[in-house]
Tab-separated table of C-alpha atoms in Angstrom:
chain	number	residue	atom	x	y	z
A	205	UNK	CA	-22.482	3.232	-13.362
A	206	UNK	CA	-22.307	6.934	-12.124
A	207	UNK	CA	-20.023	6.271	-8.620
A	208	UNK	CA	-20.047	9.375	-6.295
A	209	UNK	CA	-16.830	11.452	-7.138
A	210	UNK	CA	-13.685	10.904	-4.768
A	211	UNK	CA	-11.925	14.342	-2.952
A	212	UNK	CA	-8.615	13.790	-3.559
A	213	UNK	CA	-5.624	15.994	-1.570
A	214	UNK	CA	-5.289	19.280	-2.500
A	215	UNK	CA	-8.991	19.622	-4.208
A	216	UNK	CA	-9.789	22.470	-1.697
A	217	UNK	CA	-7.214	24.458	-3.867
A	218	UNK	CA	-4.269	23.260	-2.377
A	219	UNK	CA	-4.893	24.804	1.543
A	220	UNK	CA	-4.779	22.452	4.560
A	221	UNK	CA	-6.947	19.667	5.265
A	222	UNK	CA	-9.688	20.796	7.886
A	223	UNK	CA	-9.902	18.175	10.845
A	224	UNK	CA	-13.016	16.348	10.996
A	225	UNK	CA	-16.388	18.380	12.266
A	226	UNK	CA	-19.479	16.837	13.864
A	227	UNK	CA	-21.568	18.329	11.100
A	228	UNK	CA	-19.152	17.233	8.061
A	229	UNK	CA	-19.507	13.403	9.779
A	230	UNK	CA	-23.145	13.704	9.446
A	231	UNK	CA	-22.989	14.972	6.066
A	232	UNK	CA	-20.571	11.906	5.084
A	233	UNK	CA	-22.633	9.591	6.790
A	234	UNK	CA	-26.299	10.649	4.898
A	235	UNK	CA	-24.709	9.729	2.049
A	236	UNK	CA	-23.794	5.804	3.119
A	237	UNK	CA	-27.058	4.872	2.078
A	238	UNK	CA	-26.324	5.394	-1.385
A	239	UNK	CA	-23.802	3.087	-1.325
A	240	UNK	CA	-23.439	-0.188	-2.770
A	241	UNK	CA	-19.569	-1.855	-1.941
A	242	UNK	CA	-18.744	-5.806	-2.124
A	243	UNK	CA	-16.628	-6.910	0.498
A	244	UNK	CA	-14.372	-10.066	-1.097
A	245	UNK	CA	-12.777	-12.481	1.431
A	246	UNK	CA	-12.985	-15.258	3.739
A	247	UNK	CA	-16.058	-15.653	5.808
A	248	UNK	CA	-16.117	-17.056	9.255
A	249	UNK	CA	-18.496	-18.398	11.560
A	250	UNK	CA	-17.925	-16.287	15.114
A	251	UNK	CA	-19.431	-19.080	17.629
A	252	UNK	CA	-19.418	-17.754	21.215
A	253	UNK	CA	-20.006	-20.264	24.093
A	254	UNK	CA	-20.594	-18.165	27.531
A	255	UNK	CA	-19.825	-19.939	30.190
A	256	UNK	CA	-21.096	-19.289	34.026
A	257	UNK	CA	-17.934	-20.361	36.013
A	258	UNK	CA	-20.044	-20.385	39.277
A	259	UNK	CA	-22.357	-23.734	37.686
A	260	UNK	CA	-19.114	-25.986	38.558
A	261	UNK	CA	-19.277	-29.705	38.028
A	262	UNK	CA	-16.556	-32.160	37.414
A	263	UNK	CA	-17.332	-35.632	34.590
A	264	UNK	CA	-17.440	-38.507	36.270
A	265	UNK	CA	-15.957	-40.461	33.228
A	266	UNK	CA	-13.106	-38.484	32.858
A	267	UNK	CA	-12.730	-36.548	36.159
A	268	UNK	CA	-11.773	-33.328	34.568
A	269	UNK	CA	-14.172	-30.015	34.786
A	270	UNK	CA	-16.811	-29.480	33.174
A	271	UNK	CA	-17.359	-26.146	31.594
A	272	UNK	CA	-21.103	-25.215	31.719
A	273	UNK	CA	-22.228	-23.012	28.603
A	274	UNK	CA	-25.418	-21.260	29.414
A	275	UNK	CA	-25.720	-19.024	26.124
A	276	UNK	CA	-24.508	-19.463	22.669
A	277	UNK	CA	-24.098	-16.433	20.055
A	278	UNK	CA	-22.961	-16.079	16.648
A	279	UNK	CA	-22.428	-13.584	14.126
A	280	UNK	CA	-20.508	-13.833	10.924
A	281	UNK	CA	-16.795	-13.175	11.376
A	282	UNK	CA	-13.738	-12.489	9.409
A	283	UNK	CA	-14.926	-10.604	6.188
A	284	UNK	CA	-18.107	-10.696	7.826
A	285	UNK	CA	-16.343	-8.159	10.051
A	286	UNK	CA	-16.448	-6.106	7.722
A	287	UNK	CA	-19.487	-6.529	6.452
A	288	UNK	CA	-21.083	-5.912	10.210
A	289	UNK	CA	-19.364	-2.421	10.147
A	290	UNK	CA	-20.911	-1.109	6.520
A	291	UNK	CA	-24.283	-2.501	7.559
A	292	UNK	CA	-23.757	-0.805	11.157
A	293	UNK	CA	-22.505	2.244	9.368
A	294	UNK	CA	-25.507	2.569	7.036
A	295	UNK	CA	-24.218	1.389	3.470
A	296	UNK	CA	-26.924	0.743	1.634
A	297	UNK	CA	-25.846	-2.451	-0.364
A	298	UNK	CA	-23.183	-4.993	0.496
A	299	UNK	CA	-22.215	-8.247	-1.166
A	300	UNK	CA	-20.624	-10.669	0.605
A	301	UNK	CA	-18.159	-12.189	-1.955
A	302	UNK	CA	-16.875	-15.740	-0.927
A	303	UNK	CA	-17.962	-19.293	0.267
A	304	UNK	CA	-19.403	-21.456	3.010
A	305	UNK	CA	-19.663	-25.364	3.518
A	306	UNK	CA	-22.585	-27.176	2.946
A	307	UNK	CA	-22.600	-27.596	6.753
A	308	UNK	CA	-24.390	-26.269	10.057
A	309	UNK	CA	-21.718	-23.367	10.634
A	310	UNK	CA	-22.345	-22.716	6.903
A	311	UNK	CA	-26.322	-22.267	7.627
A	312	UNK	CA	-25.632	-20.064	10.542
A	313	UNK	CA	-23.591	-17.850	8.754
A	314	UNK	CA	-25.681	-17.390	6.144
A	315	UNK	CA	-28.575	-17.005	8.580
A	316	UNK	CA	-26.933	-14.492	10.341
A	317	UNK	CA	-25.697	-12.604	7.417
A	318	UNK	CA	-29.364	-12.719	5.314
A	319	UNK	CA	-30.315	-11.005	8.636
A	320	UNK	CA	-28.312	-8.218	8.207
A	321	UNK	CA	-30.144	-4.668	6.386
A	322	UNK	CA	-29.347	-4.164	2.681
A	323	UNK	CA	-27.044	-7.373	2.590
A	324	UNK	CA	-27.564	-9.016	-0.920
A	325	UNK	CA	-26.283	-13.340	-0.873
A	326	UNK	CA	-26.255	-14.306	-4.754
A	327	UNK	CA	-22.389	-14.010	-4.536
A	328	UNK	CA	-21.854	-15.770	-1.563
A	329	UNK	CA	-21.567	-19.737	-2.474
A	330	UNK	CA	-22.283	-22.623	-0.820
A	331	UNK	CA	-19.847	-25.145	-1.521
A	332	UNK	CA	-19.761	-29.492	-0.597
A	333	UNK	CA	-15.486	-28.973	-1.006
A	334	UNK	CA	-14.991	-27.055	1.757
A	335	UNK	CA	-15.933	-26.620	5.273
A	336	UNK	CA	-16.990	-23.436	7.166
A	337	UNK	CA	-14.314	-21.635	8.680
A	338	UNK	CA	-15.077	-21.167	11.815
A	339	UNK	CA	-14.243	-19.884	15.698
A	340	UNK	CA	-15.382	-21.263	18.317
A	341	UNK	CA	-14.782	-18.760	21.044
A	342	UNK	CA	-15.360	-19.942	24.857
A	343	UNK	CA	-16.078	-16.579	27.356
A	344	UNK	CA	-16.392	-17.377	31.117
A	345	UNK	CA	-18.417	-14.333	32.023
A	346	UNK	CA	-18.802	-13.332	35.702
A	347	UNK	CA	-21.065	-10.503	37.225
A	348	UNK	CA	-19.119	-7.559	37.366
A	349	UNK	CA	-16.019	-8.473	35.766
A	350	UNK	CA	-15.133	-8.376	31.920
A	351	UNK	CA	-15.593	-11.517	29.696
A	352	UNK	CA	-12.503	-13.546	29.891
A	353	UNK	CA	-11.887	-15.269	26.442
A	354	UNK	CA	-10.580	-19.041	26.966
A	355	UNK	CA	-8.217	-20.975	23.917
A	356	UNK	CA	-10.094	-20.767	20.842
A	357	UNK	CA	-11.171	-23.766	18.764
A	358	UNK	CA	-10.755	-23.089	15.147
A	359	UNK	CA	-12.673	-24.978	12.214
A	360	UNK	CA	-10.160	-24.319	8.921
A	361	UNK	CA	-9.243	-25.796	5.283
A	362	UNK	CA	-5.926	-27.553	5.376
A	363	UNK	CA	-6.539	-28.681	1.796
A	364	UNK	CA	-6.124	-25.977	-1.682
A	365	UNK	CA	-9.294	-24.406	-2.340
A	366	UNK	CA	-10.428	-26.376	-6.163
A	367	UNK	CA	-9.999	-24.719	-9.097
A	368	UNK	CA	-13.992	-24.767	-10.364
A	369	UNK	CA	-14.206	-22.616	-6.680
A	370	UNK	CA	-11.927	-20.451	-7.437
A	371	UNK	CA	-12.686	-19.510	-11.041
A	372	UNK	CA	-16.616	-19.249	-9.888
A	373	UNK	CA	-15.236	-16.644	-7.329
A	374	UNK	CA	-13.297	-14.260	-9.748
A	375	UNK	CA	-16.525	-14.575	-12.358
A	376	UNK	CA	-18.895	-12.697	-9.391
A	377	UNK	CA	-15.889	-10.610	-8.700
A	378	UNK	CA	-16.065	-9.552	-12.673
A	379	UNK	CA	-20.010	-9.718	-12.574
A	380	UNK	CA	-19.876	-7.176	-9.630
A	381	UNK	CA	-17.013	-4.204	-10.182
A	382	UNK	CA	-19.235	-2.650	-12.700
A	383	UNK	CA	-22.034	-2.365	-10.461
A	384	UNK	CA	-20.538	-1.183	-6.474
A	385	UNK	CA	-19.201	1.694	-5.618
A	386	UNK	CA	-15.715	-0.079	-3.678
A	387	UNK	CA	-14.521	-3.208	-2.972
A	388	UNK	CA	-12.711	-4.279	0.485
A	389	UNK	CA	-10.449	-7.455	-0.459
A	390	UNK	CA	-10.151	-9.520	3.016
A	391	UNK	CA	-7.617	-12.302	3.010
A	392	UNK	CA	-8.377	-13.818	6.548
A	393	UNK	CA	-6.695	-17.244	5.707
A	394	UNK	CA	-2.880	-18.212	7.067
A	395	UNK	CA	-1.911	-21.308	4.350
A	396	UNK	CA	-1.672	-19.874	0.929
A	397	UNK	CA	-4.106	-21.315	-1.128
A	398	UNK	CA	-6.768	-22.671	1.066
A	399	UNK	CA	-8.930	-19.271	1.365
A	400	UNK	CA	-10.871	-17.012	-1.332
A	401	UNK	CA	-8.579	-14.983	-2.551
A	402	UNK	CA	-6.461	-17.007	-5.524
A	403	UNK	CA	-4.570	-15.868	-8.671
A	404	UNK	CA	-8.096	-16.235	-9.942
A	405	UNK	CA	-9.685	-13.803	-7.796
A	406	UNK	CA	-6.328	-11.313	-7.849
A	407	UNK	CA	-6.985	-11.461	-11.720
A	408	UNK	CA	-10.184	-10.385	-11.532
A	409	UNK	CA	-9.974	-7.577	-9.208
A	410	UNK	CA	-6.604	-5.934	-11.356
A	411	UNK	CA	-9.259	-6.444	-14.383
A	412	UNK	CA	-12.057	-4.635	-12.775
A	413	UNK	CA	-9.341	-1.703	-11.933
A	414	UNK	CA	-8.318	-1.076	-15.293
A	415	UNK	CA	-11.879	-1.622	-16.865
A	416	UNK	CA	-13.195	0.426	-14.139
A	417	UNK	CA	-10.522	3.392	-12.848
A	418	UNK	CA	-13.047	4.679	-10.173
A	419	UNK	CA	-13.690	2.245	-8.897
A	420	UNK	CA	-11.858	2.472	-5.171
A	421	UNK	CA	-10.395	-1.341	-3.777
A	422	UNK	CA	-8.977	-1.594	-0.719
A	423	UNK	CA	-6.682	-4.736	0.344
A	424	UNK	CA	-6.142	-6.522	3.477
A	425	UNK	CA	-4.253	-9.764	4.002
A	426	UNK	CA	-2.922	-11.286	7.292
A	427	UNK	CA	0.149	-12.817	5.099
A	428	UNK	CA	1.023	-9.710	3.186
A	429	UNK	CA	0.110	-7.840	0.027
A	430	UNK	CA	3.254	-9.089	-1.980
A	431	UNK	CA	1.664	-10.077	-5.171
A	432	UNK	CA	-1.584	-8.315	-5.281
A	433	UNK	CA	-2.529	-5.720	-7.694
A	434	UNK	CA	-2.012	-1.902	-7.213
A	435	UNK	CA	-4.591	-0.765	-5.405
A	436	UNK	CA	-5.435	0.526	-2.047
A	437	UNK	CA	-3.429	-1.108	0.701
A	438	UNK	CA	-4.225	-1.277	4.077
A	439	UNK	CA	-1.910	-2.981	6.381
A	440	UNK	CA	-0.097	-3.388	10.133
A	441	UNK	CA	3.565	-2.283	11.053
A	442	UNK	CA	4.283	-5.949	10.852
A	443	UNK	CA	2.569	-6.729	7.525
A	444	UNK	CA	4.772	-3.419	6.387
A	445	UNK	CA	7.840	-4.868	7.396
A	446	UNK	CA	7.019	-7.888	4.684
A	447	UNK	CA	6.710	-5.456	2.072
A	448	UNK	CA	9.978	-3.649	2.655
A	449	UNK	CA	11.951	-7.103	3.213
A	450	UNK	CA	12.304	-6.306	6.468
A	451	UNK	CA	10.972	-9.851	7.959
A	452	UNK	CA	9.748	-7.779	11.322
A	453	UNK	CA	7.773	-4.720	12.197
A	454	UNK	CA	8.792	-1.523	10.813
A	455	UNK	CA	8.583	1.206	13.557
A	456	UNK	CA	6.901	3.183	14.228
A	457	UNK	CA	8.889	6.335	13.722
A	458	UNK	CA	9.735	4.557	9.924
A	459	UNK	CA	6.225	3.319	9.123
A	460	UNK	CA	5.174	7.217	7.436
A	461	UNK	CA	8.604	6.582	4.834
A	462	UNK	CA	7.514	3.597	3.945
A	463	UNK	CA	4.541	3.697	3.639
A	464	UNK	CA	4.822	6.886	1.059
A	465	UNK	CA	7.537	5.045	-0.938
A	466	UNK	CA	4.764	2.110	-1.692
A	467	UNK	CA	2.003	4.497	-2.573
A	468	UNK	CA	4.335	6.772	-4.674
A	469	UNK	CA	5.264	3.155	-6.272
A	470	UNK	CA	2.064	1.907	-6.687
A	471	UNK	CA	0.292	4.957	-7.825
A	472	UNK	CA	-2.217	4.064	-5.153
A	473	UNK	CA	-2.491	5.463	-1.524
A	474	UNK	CA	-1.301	2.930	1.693
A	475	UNK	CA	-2.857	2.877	5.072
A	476	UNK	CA	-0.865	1.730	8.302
A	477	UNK	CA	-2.523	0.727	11.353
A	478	UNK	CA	-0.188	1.712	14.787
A	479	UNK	CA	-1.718	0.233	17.605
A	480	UNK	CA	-1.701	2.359	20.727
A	481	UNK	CA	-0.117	5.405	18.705
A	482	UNK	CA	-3.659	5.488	15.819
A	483	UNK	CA	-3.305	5.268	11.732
A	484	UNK	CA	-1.368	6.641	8.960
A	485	UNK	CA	-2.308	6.875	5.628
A	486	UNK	CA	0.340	7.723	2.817
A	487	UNK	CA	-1.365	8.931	-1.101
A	488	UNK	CA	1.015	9.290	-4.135
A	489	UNK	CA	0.845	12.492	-4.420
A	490	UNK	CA	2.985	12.618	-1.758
A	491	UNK	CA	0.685	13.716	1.483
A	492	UNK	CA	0.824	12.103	4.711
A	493	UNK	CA	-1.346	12.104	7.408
A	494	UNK	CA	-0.568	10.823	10.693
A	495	UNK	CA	-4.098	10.916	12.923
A	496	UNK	CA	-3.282	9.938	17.136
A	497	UNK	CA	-5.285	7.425	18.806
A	498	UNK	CA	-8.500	8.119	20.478
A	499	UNK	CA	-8.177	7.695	24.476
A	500	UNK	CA	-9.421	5.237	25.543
A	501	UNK	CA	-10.209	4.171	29.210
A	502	UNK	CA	-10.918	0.959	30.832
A	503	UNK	CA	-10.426	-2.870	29.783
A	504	UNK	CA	-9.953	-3.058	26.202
A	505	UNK	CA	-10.280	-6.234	23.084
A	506	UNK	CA	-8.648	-4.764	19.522
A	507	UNK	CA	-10.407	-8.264	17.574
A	508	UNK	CA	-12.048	-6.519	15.161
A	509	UNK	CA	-10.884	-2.646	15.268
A	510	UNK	CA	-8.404	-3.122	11.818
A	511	UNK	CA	-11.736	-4.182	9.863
A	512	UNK	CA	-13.902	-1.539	11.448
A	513	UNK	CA	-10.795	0.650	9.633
A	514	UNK	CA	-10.945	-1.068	6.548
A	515	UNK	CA	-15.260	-0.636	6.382
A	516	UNK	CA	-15.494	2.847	8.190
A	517	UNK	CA	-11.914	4.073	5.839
A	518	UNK	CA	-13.834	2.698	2.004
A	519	UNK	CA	-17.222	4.268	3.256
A	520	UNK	CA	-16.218	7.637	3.991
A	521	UNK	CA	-13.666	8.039	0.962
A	522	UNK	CA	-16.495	6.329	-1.566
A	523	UNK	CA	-18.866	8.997	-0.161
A	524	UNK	CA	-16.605	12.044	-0.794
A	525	UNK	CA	-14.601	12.254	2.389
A	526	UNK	CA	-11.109	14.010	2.163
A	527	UNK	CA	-8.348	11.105	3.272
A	528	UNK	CA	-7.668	13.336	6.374
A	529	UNK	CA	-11.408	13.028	7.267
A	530	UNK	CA	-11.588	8.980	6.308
A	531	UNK	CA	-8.793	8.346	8.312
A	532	UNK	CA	-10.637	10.392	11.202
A	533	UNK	CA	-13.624	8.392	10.716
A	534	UNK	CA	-11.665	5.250	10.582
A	535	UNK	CA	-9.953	5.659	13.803
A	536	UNK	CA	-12.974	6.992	15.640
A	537	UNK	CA	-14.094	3.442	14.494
A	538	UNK	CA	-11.379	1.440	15.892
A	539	UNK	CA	-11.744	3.449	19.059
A	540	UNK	CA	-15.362	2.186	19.542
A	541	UNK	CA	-14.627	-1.361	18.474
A	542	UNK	CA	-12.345	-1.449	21.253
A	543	UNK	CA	-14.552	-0.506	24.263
A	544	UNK	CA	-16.821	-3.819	23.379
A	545	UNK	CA	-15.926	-6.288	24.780
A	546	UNK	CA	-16.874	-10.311	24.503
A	547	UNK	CA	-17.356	-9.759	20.858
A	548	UNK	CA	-16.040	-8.567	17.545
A	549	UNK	CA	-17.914	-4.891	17.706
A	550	UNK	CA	-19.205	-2.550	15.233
A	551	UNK	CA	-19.773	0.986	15.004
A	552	UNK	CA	-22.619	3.511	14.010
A	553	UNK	CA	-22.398	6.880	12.783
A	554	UNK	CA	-24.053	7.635	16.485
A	555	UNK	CA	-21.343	6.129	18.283
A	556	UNK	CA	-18.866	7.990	16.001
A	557	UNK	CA	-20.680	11.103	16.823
A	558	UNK	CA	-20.563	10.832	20.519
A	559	UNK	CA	-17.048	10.157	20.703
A	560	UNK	CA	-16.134	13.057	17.996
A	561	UNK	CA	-17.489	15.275	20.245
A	562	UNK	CA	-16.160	14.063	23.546
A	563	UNK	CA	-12.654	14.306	21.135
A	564	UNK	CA	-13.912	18.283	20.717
A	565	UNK	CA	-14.935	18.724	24.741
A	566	UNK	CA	-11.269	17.452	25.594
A	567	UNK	CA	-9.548	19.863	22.993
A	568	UNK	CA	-11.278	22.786	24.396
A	569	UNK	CA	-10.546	21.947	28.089
């Protein structure tokens, strides 16, 4: 399969990196729908239960409140982050690689998903053996005052995810890399074992690479990368600080060392998410690029901006983008996600557009 050709540094002859234009987004963008990425993980169910403080009542039974919920939403979560952002972005194709339970959080996710433009389900299974993951998310929303989230209820799998799962997993993992463009690995899941992404699946996916050297695969995982194959690795300052044995959160200041001493180890290029203070990303060829936070104003919720990076980063760099530009894109992304709030946001190439050039009306002032 002919994939669109990656920039990588110093293809411009070996001059600086030009900082990302309105008109070079477009371009980047008009080619998303082109693209054809899976996006291999663990799937949630997003439930969100709004409730209207001001309809007060108290059980008679029990004598404790009652919380009235007057609208119910949900959207597919976790991986299906992700998966929200390339469809919001434009991609043309996206697979959804993973399971749900044969259960009602199982249908609405995979109602919700089949929903979604250009989003293809033969590689998402449906599964007796395990339940959907799922978070339930109570809001009390008032007039005039942002949504105030309330403890979450979480729906999980305690138990080791079977074998037959797994192994059916890694074979649409192998039936797939020859036909996307990228692949975003998500692991979402906090006991080892339990989610999608196994020795099978890990197996698969360092396969694909060698079969397929192109191919661009970005990783993810809430418990660290140790153990996955050399690919693209995207990551926190605390997840960093379990690569380098550190046990905490590298700083700051330290995260740019590091991070080029994995990607000049792994042959492969490392992304760092900072917070407040933007993204890094390190290549092996020894370039790093440091891009600043947006600015952001107002009441803020950061669920969701690291896997508007992770869709927003794969996109641009799978349709030509220079890592300096991806990176731009990527935290223009974030920046959106954050500003929405009451859910796990997305962002369009519109939105991205706006705020590039309120970035360019700031710079001039």
């Amino acid at each position: 399969m002919k994939r669109v050709k990656q920039t990588r540094p110093g293809a411009t002859g070996g001059g600086p990196v030009q900082t990302l234009s309105v008109d070079r987004l477009r371009e980047l963008c008009r080619r998303y729908g082109r693209l054809r990425i899976a996006v291999v993980g663990d799937f949630a169910l997003d439930r969100y239960l709004e409730i209207d403080p001001r309809q007060k009542e108290r059980s008679l039974e029990t004598g404790l409140p009652v919380y009235n919920v007057v609208r119910v939403r949900a959207q597919p979560g976790a991986a299906g982050t992700v998966v929200n952002n390339l469809v919001a972005a434009g991609v043309g194709r996206v697979w959804p690689v993973g399971f749900h339970g044969a259960d009602g959080e199982g249908y609405e996710l995979r109602r919700s998903l089949a929903s979604l433009s250009g989003v293809q389900l033969d590689a998402l299974l449906e599964t007796s053996e395990r339940r959907t993951f799922t978070y339930t998310k109570p809001l009390l929303v008032e007039p005039g005052r942002p949504p105030r989230e309330l403890n979450r209820l979480d729906m999980k799998n305690m138990s080791p995810t079977p074998r037959g799962l797994r192994v059916a997993l890694a074979e649409r993992v192998r039936e797939l890399a020859p036909r996307v463009d990228a692949v975003i690995v998500l692991n979402q899941v906090d006991r080892h074992g339990t989610g999608v992404v196994g020795p099978e699946v890990l197996q698969a996916l360092e396969a694909a690479v060698s079969d397929e050297p192109e191919l661009l695969v970005l990783a993810d995982s809430r418990t660290g990368l140790r153990g996955f194959p050399r690919v693209m690795w995207k990551m926190n300052l605390r997840e960093l600080g379990l690569l380098s044995g550190a046990h905490r959160p590298v700083r700051a200041r330290r995260a740019g060392a590091e991070a080029l001493r994995l990607a000049e180890r792994n042959g492969q290029p490392v992304v760092v998410t900072l917070g407040a203070d933007g993204l890094l990303g390190a290549w092996p060829t020894g370039e790093l690029w440091t891009v600043p936070a947006v600015p952001v104003e107002g009441p803020v919720d950061v669920v969701g901006a690291g896997d508007a990076v992770s869709a927003h980063l794969v996109a641009a760099l799978a349709a030509g983008a220079l890592p300096q530009e991806a990176l731009e894109m990527a935290n223009l992304a974030a920046a959106v996600v954050v500003r929405k709030l009451g859910t796990t946001g997305t962002a369009t190439p519109r939105e991205l557009e706006r705020l590039l050039r309120r970035c360019e009306g700031r710079a001039r002032d």
